Amino acid sequence: IDCRSGAATSTGLLSDIHTPICTESFESVYEITGELGRGKFAVVKRCVEKASGKVFAAKFLKKRRRGRDCRAEVIHEMAVLEMTRNNARVVNLHGAYETDHDIVLVLEYAAGGEIFDHCISDELLPEAQITRLIRQTLEGVQYLHQSSLVHLDLKPQNILLTSLTPVGDIKIVDFGLARRLGAVGELREILGTPEYVAPEILNYEPITTATDLWSVGVIAYMLVTGESPFVGDDKQETYLNVSQVNVDYSRETFSRVSELSVDFIRKLLVKAPEDRPSAAECMSHPWLWQQPPCFSPDPSCDTEDKENVLESPHFKRFRLEDDG
Ligand code: ADP
Ligand code: MG
């Protein structure tokens, strides 16, 4: 499945922007100090505003892709960022520049990198941190949905952190595939990465806000287990796993976290979009609000276990957070 082709003919691209696209040289205003990420049609570089010394992330988007003018897509991405300007969970657009080949979006810098780095088996976060990050992600998603926007590319590479130690707050980035709902009829598109997209996208069925909630389920699964729930040996196998909702919920896979996490994820990784909870409904799930295990009196937790827990680094970390 190819990601970004055909987008120009699809409905719902926004064209109304207020941020001026400066034609003065980007390099005269900013000094580039490194590379932060790279996609098919974009490079993101760390840069310092010379006048203020402030750090930003500059996303260089190709104006022409596969010999086609894609300026409209870039303008659309800017328009979406402008619509979400008031929400702290979405990265802020600081300015825009135009060079010979690119349009450069100057974005708020998220210094903590991708939450993808916390989806790797031996570097997983404590459960209380994971639930905090999922709550923040849901706040951002709820804001988008209230604005009739769907992100359609939510994945651990597109959820960034403001700082790494201590683990900061999330910032949602990459609105290249985001769409406005209900503008011009029904939205159906083939896009995104099969591993992270909902069955309705693979089946070319109508897209709704529920499509993003599937992705939240995938992200929660990855933060909790360190594994991608649907990835197969090839695209076909992944496709099949997604459309059959073939997920491993075994106790071994979820050994380090509470049963409530399984319940939360199970409610989101549901084939029928209409059966998934909304972002607002997810926010009231008990998993997201539970206390770290065994810190409140729990009769099912015997004294010996409790002492082991008290010695564990996880417990000490939770305590520090409680006290702070
Ligand atoms: P693409 O459309 O190519 O996926 P993204 O907007 O997702 O482009 O950016 C690619 C990568 O660059 C991200 O996954 C992230 O690692 C990094 N990145 C993007 N925006 C920022 C930012 N504001 N601060 C820090 N890093 C960023
Ligand atoms: Mg991306």
Tab-separated table of C-alpha atoms and ligand atoms in Angstrom:
chain	number	residue	atom	x	y	z
A	1	ILE	CA	0.000	0.000	0.000
A	2	ASP	CA	1.458	3.270	-1.024
A	3	CYS	CA	1.048	6.054	1.428
A	4	ARG	CA	0.779	9.441	-0.067
A	5	SER	CA	-0.147	9.121	-3.704
A	6	GLY	CA	-3.542	10.250	-4.841
A	7	ALA	CA	-4.014	12.673	-1.992
A	8	ALA	CA	-4.555	15.653	-4.289
A	9	THR	CA	-7.678	14.156	-5.817
A	10	SER	CA	-9.149	13.318	-2.435
A	11	THR	CA	-11.583	15.488	-0.555
A	12	GLY	CA	-11.070	17.612	2.510
A	13	LEU	CA	-7.765	19.388	1.881
A	14	LEU	CA	-7.677	22.746	3.663
A	15	SER	CA	-6.274	25.775	1.880
A	16	ASP	CA	-6.893	28.643	4.288
A	17	ILE	CA	-3.669	29.745	6.005
A	18	HIS	CA	-2.768	32.893	7.913
A	19	THR	CA	0.921	32.237	8.598
A	20	PRO	CA	2.945	34.119	5.980
A	21	ILE	CA	5.341	31.977	3.929
A	22	CYS	CA	8.546	34.035	4.105
A	23	THR	CA	10.647	34.199	0.966
A	24	GLU	CA	13.665	35.596	2.788
A	25	SER	CA	16.418	33.022	3.130
A	26	PHE	CA	15.743	30.470	5.891
A	27	GLU	CA	19.473	30.211	6.543
A	28	SER	CA	19.773	33.915	7.243
A	29	VAL	CA	17.329	33.611	10.153
A	30	TYR	CA	18.170	30.127	11.480
A	31	GLU	CA	21.299	28.092	11.951
A	32	ILE	CA	20.858	24.361	11.268
A	33	THR	CA	22.430	22.284	14.039
A	34	GLY	CA	21.460	18.698	13.231
A	35	GLU	CA	18.931	16.243	11.792
A	36	LEU	CA	15.942	15.021	13.813
A	37	GLY	CA	14.118	12.772	11.399
A	38	ARG	CA	13.546	11.875	7.780
A	39	GLY	CA	10.577	10.590	5.811
A	40	LYS	CA	9.857	9.982	2.145
A	41	PHE	CA	9.161	13.628	1.307
A	42	ALA	CA	10.386	15.479	4.381
A	43	VAL	CA	13.525	16.063	6.400
A	44	VAL	CA	13.278	17.527	9.891
A	45	LYS	CA	16.266	19.495	11.149
A	46	ARG	CA	17.110	20.979	14.502
A	47	CYS	CA	17.764	24.702	14.154
A	48	VAL	CA	18.504	27.746	16.278
A	49	GLU	CA	16.877	31.117	15.656
A	50	LYS	CA	19.894	33.416	15.418
A	51	ALA	CA	18.169	36.472	16.910
A	52	SER	CA	16.786	34.715	20.009
A	53	GLY	CA	18.948	31.601	20.457
A	54	LYS	CA	15.730	29.558	20.645
A	55	VAL	CA	15.700	25.990	19.300
A	56	PHE	CA	13.089	24.875	16.722
A	57	ALA	CA	12.434	21.877	14.499
A	58	ALA	CA	12.326	22.782	10.802
A	59	LYS	CA	10.353	20.393	8.596
A	60	PHE	CA	11.522	20.691	4.976
A	61	LEU	CA	8.707	19.486	2.734
A	62	LYS	CA	9.353	18.883	-0.962
A	63	LYS	CA	7.145	21.028	-3.179
A	64	ARG	CA	7.359	18.487	-6.004
A	65	ARG	CA	6.948	14.773	-5.396
A	66	ARG	CA	7.120	12.220	-8.184
A	67	GLY	CA	7.053	15.084	-10.668
A	68	ARG	CA	3.785	16.441	-9.279
A	69	ASP	CA	3.185	19.813	-7.617
A	70	CYS	CA	2.382	19.114	-3.954
A	71	ARG	CA	2.202	22.656	-2.660
A	72	ALA	CA	-1.493	22.150	-1.802
A	73	GLU	CA	-0.620	19.266	0.554
A	74	VAL	CA	1.940	21.408	2.369
A	75	ILE	CA	-0.518	24.308	2.680
A	76	HIS	CA	-3.046	21.794	4.043
A	77	GLU	CA	-0.589	20.591	6.708
A	78	MET	CA	-0.026	24.229	7.710
A	79	ALA	CA	-3.768	24.908	7.836
A	80	VAL	CA	-4.319	21.929	10.146
A	81	LEU	CA	-1.510	23.118	12.449
A	82	GLU	CA	-3.131	26.553	12.558
A	83	MET	CA	-6.491	25.038	13.490
A	84	THR	CA	-4.924	23.215	16.441
A	85	ARG	CA	-2.771	26.128	17.602
A	86	ASN	CA	-4.568	26.442	20.942
A	87	ASN	CA	-3.948	22.893	22.091
A	88	ALA	CA	-0.838	22.075	24.120
A	89	ARG	CA	-0.859	18.416	22.972
A	90	VAL	CA	-0.272	19.394	19.350
A	91	VAL	CA	3.044	20.796	18.138
A	92	ASN	CA	2.954	24.536	17.489
A	93	LEU	CA	3.694	26.153	14.128
A	94	HIS	CA	6.091	29.066	14.591
A	95	GLY	CA	6.576	30.160	10.994
A	96	ALA	CA	7.091	29.093	7.385
A	97	TYR	CA	9.692	29.699	4.671
A	98	GLU	CA	9.956	28.870	1.017
A	99	THR	CA	13.137	27.758	-0.723
A	100	ASP	CA	13.691	26.598	-4.304
A	101	HIS	CA	12.563	23.028	-3.656
A	102	ASP	CA	10.921	23.056	-0.233
A	103	ILE	CA	8.443	24.710	2.030
A	104	VAL	CA	9.924	24.808	5.529
A	105	LEU	CA	7.610	24.589	8.530
A	106	VAL	CA	9.284	25.975	11.646
A	107	LEU	CA	7.850	23.956	14.527
A	108	GLU	CA	8.061	23.984	18.287
A	109	TYR	CA	10.978	21.703	19.234
A	110	ALA	CA	10.138	18.483	21.098
A	111	ALA	CA	13.459	17.697	22.792
A	112	GLY	CA	12.507	14.267	24.169
A	113	GLY	CA	12.289	12.426	20.852
A	114	GLU	CA	9.673	9.880	19.766
A	115	ILE	CA	7.686	7.697	22.164
A	116	PHE	CA	8.747	4.959	19.737
A	117	ASP	CA	12.017	4.848	21.684
A	118	HIS	CA	9.963	3.699	24.692
A	119	CYS	CA	8.311	0.874	22.737
A	120	ILE	CA	11.447	-1.241	22.730
A	121	SER	CA	11.249	-4.275	24.994
A	122	ASP	CA	14.102	-3.598	27.387
A	123	GLU	CA	13.467	0.131	27.802
A	124	LEU	CA	9.773	0.190	28.670
A	125	LEU	CA	8.324	2.910	30.891
A	126	PRO	CA	6.634	2.276	34.247
A	127	GLU	CA	2.893	1.726	33.845
A	128	ALA	CA	2.015	5.008	35.595
A	129	GLN	CA	4.085	6.909	33.022
A	130	ILE	CA	2.438	5.039	30.154
A	131	THR	CA	-1.054	5.883	31.392
A	132	ARG	CA	-0.057	9.551	31.760
A	133	LEU	CA	1.195	9.645	28.155
A	134	ILE	CA	-1.929	7.881	26.863
A	135	ARG	CA	-4.149	10.356	28.757
A	136	GLN	CA	-2.285	13.238	27.120
A	137	THR	CA	-2.532	11.609	23.690
A	138	LEU	CA	-6.287	11.212	24.182
A	139	GLU	CA	-6.561	14.888	25.178
A	140	GLY	CA	-4.923	15.846	21.882
A	141	VAL	CA	-7.034	13.401	19.877
A	142	GLN	CA	-10.210	14.625	21.577
A	143	TYR	CA	-9.306	18.203	20.634
A	144	LEU	CA	-8.706	17.207	17.002
A	145	HIS	CA	-11.991	15.332	16.825
A	146	GLN	CA	-13.899	18.246	18.370
A	147	SER	CA	-12.447	20.328	15.532
A	148	SER	CA	-13.691	17.732	12.987
A	149	LEU	CA	-10.136	16.709	12.225
A	150	VAL	CA	-8.799	13.170	12.032
A	151	HIS	CA	-5.050	12.560	12.184
A	152	LEU	CA	-4.957	9.192	10.345
A	153	ASP	CA	-1.225	8.659	10.968
A	154	LEU	CA	-1.028	8.266	14.749
A	155	LYS	CA	1.883	5.987	15.584
A	156	PRO	CA	4.742	5.998	18.103
A	157	GLN	CA	6.982	7.875	15.620
A	158	ASN	CA	4.494	10.753	15.455
A	159	ILE	CA	4.025	11.220	19.213
A	160	LEU	CA	6.985	13.167	20.575
A	161	LEU	CA	8.060	14.194	24.058
A	162	THR	CA	9.022	17.651	25.331
A	163	SER	CA	11.874	16.122	27.357
A	164	LEU	CA	13.463	12.712	27.882
A	165	THR	CA	14.598	12.783	31.537
A	166	PRO	CA	12.335	13.231	33.298
A	167	VAL	CA	9.854	11.960	30.710
A	168	GLY	CA	8.023	15.124	29.608
A	169	ASP	CA	4.679	15.802	27.968
A	170	ILE	CA	3.544	14.549	24.591
A	171	LYS	CA	3.295	16.558	21.354
A	172	ILE	CA	1.407	15.141	18.389
A	173	VAL	CA	3.202	15.834	15.073
A	174	ASP	CA	2.928	15.015	11.353
A	175	PHE	CA	-0.404	16.237	10.005
A	176	GLY	CA	0.426	15.272	6.425
A	177	LEU	CA	-2.371	12.705	6.305
A	178	ALA	CA	-4.811	14.552	8.581
A	179	ARG	CA	-8.205	15.285	7.065
A	180	ARG	CA	-11.241	17.409	7.787
A	181	LEU	CA	-14.345	15.289	8.279
A	182	GLY	CA	-17.689	16.027	6.712
A	183	ALA	CA	-16.455	18.832	4.446
A	184	VAL	CA	-17.073	17.228	1.074
A	185	GLY	CA	-18.953	13.986	1.462
A	186	GLU	CA	-17.514	10.748	2.700
A	187	LEU	CA	-13.824	10.184	3.358
A	188	ARG	CA	-12.210	6.982	2.129
A	189	GLU	CA	-8.527	6.723	1.501
A	190	ILE	CA	-5.699	4.278	1.383
A	191	LEU	CA	-2.911	5.689	3.436
A	192	GLY	CA	-0.719	5.239	6.468
A	193	THR	CA	1.502	2.333	7.453
A	194	PRO	CA	-0.357	-1.036	7.448
A	195	GLU	CA	1.104	-1.952	10.853
A	196	TYR	CA	-0.669	0.990	12.494
A	197	VAL	CA	-3.831	1.559	10.463
A	198	ALA	CA	-7.345	0.406	11.221
A	199	PRO	CA	-9.153	-2.335	9.265
A	200	GLU	CA	-11.567	0.172	7.667
A	201	ILE	CA	-8.634	1.925	5.964
A	202	LEU	CA	-7.234	-1.324	4.565
A	203	ASN	CA	-10.753	-2.262	3.393
A	204	TYR	CA	-11.371	1.142	1.796
A	205	GLU	CA	-14.373	1.724	4.034
A	206	PRO	CA	-15.489	5.124	5.375
A	207	ILE	CA	-13.078	6.866	7.722
A	208	THR	CA	-14.314	8.409	10.957
A	209	THR	CA	-12.800	9.641	14.205
A	210	ALA	CA	-12.866	6.013	15.406
A	211	THR	CA	-9.988	5.323	12.993
A	212	ASP	CA	-7.653	7.364	15.237
A	213	LEU	CA	-8.808	5.439	18.311
A	214	TRP	CA	-7.670	2.179	16.761
A	215	SER	CA	-4.220	3.771	16.493
A	216	VAL	CA	-4.341	4.839	20.148
A	217	GLY	CA	-4.963	1.159	20.950
A	218	VAL	CA	-1.905	0.151	18.906
A	219	ILE	CA	0.235	2.798	20.627
A	220	ALA	CA	-0.914	1.701	24.099
A	221	TYR	CA	-0.162	-1.924	23.174
A	222	MET	CA	3.350	-1.011	22.071
A	223	LEU	CA	4.172	1.102	25.138
A	224	VAL	CA	2.943	-1.644	27.435
A	225	THR	CA	4.446	-4.712	25.719
A	226	GLY	CA	7.287	-3.390	23.562
A	227	GLU	CA	5.771	-5.229	20.592
A	228	SER	CA	3.862	-4.089	17.520
A	229	PRO	CA	0.544	-5.982	17.738
A	230	PHE	CA	-0.099	-6.612	14.032
A	231	VAL	CA	3.288	-6.610	12.342
A	232	GLY	CA	3.919	-9.704	10.247
A	233	ASP	CA	6.838	-10.979	8.202
A	234	ASP	CA	5.545	-9.076	5.170
A	235	LYS	CA	2.842	-6.570	4.218
A	236	GLN	CA	0.344	-9.302	3.323
A	237	GLU	CA	0.672	-10.979	6.712
A	238	THR	CA	0.366	-7.620	8.488
A	239	TYR	CA	-2.726	-6.795	6.410
A	240	LEU	CA	-4.280	-10.117	7.379
A	241	ASN	CA	-3.443	-9.665	11.071
A	242	VAL	CA	-5.102	-6.231	11.051
A	243	SER	CA	-8.230	-7.263	9.195
A	244	GLN	CA	-8.696	-10.359	11.381
A	245	VAL	CA	-7.752	-8.372	14.511
A	246	ASN	CA	-5.288	-11.097	15.342
A	247	VAL	CA	-3.798	-9.869	18.642
A	248	ASP	CA	-1.782	-11.627	21.356
A	249	TYR	CA	-3.282	-10.847	24.777
A	250	SER	CA	-1.443	-13.636	26.582
A	251	ARG	CA	-0.478	-13.195	30.224
A	252	GLU	CA	3.244	-13.521	29.300
A	253	THR	CA	3.013	-10.576	26.914
A	254	PHE	CA	1.268	-8.472	29.576
A	255	SER	CA	3.156	-9.806	32.591
A	256	ARG	CA	4.560	-6.465	33.743
A	257	VAL	CA	1.289	-4.538	33.703
A	258	SER	CA	-2.202	-4.693	35.180
A	259	GLU	CA	-5.209	-6.543	33.723
A	260	LEU	CA	-6.862	-3.159	33.240
A	261	SER	CA	-4.390	-2.340	30.460
A	262	VAL	CA	-5.614	-5.395	28.530
A	263	ASP	CA	-9.215	-4.286	29.009
A	264	PHE	CA	-8.401	-0.785	27.714
A	265	ILE	CA	-6.595	-2.076	24.616
A	266	ARG	CA	-9.261	-4.712	23.880
A	267	LYS	CA	-11.932	-2.003	23.760
A	268	LEU	CA	-9.982	-0.072	21.093
A	269	LEU	CA	-8.697	-2.882	18.877
A	270	VAL	CA	-12.197	-3.730	17.683
A	271	LYS	CA	-12.951	-4.298	14.015
A	272	ALA	CA	-16.196	-2.296	13.779
A	273	PRO	CA	-15.346	1.416	14.145
A	274	GLU	CA	-18.769	2.167	15.668
A	275	ASP	CA	-18.013	-0.228	18.534
A	276	ARG	CA	-14.862	1.634	19.617
A	277	PRO	CA	-15.148	4.182	22.439
A	278	SER	CA	-14.590	7.867	21.619
A	279	ALA	CA	-11.552	9.722	22.949
A	280	ALA	CA	-13.744	11.265	25.657
A	281	GLU	CA	-15.091	7.838	26.675
A	282	CYS	CA	-11.563	6.419	26.803
A	283	MET	CA	-10.546	9.158	29.228
A	284	SER	CA	-12.777	7.686	31.909
A	285	HIS	CA	-11.360	4.152	31.644
A	286	PRO	CA	-10.100	3.043	35.077
A	287	TRP	CA	-6.699	1.926	33.694
A	288	LEU	CA	-5.802	5.553	33.023
A	289	TRP	CA	-6.542	6.600	36.603
A	290	GLN	CA	-5.393	3.641	38.663
A	291	GLN	CA	-2.867	4.070	41.418
A	292	PRO	CA	0.448	2.263	41.011
A	293	PRO	CA	-0.033	-1.351	42.252
A	294	CYS	CA	0.100	-2.155	45.961
A	295	PHE	CA	0.550	1.396	47.200
A	296	SER	CA	-2.969	1.620	48.519
A	297	PRO	CA	-4.104	-1.150	50.856
A	298	ASP	CA	-4.958	-4.124	48.693
A	299	PRO	CA	-6.022	-7.344	50.398
A	300	SER	CA	-5.002	-9.431	47.369
A	301	CYS	CA	-1.429	-8.287	47.805
A	302	ASP	CA	0.201	-10.170	50.680
A	303	THR	CA	2.917	-8.726	52.930
A	304	GLU	CA	5.767	-10.653	51.392
A	305	ASP	CA	4.899	-9.399	47.916
A	306	LYS	CA	4.510	-5.933	49.268
A	307	GLU	CA	8.026	-5.964	50.671
A	308	ASN	CA	9.399	-7.079	47.316
A	309	VAL	CA	7.522	-4.253	45.651
A	310	LEU	CA	8.914	-1.749	48.158
A	311	GLU	CA	12.431	-2.776	47.158
A	312	SER	CA	11.852	-2.512	43.432
A	313	PRO	CA	13.192	0.436	41.442
A	314	HIS	CA	9.696	0.895	39.969
A	315	PHE	CA	8.257	1.509	43.397
A	316	LYS	CA	10.931	4.029	44.258
A	317	ARG	CA	10.238	5.829	40.999
A	318	PHE	CA	6.501	5.939	41.691
A	319	ARG	CA	7.167	7.256	45.187
A	320	LEU	CA	9.354	10.038	43.858
A	321	GLU	CA	6.584	11.038	41.465
A	322	ASP	CA	3.977	10.965	44.249
A	323	ASP	CA	6.120	13.189	46.431
A	324	GLY	CA	6.892	15.592	43.600
B	1	ADP	P1	7.136	12.613	8.057
B	1	ADP	O1	5.908	13.153	7.397
B	1	ADP	O2	8.298	12.507	7.137
B	1	ADP	O3	6.886	11.364	8.849
B	1	ADP	P2	7.267	13.999	10.614
B	1	ADP	O4	6.564	15.299	10.786
B	1	ADP	O5	6.640	12.803	11.242
B	1	ADP	O6	7.554	13.773	9.060
B	1	ADP	O7	8.757	14.137	11.145
B	1	ADP	C1	9.676	13.068	11.018
B	1	ADP	C2	10.406	12.853	12.327
B	1	ADP	O8	11.137	14.034	12.669
B	1	ADP	C3	9.498	12.587	13.517
B	1	ADP	O9	9.131	11.231	13.613
B	1	ADP	C4	10.407	13.024	14.672
B	1	ADP	O10	11.363	12.026	14.978
B	1	ADP	C5	11.139	14.231	14.069
B	1	ADP	N1	10.392	15.472	14.390
B	1	ADP	C6	9.329	15.964	13.722
B	1	ADP	N2	8.859	17.093	14.282
B	1	ADP	C7	9.651	17.338	15.344
B	1	ADP	C8	9.663	18.351	16.375
B	1	ADP	N3	8.758	19.339	16.372
B	1	ADP	N4	10.610	18.280	17.341
B	1	ADP	C9	11.518	17.276	17.334
B	1	ADP	N5	11.546	16.286	16.417
B	1	ADP	C10	10.630	16.307	15.423
B	2	MG	MG	5.911	10.980	10.641
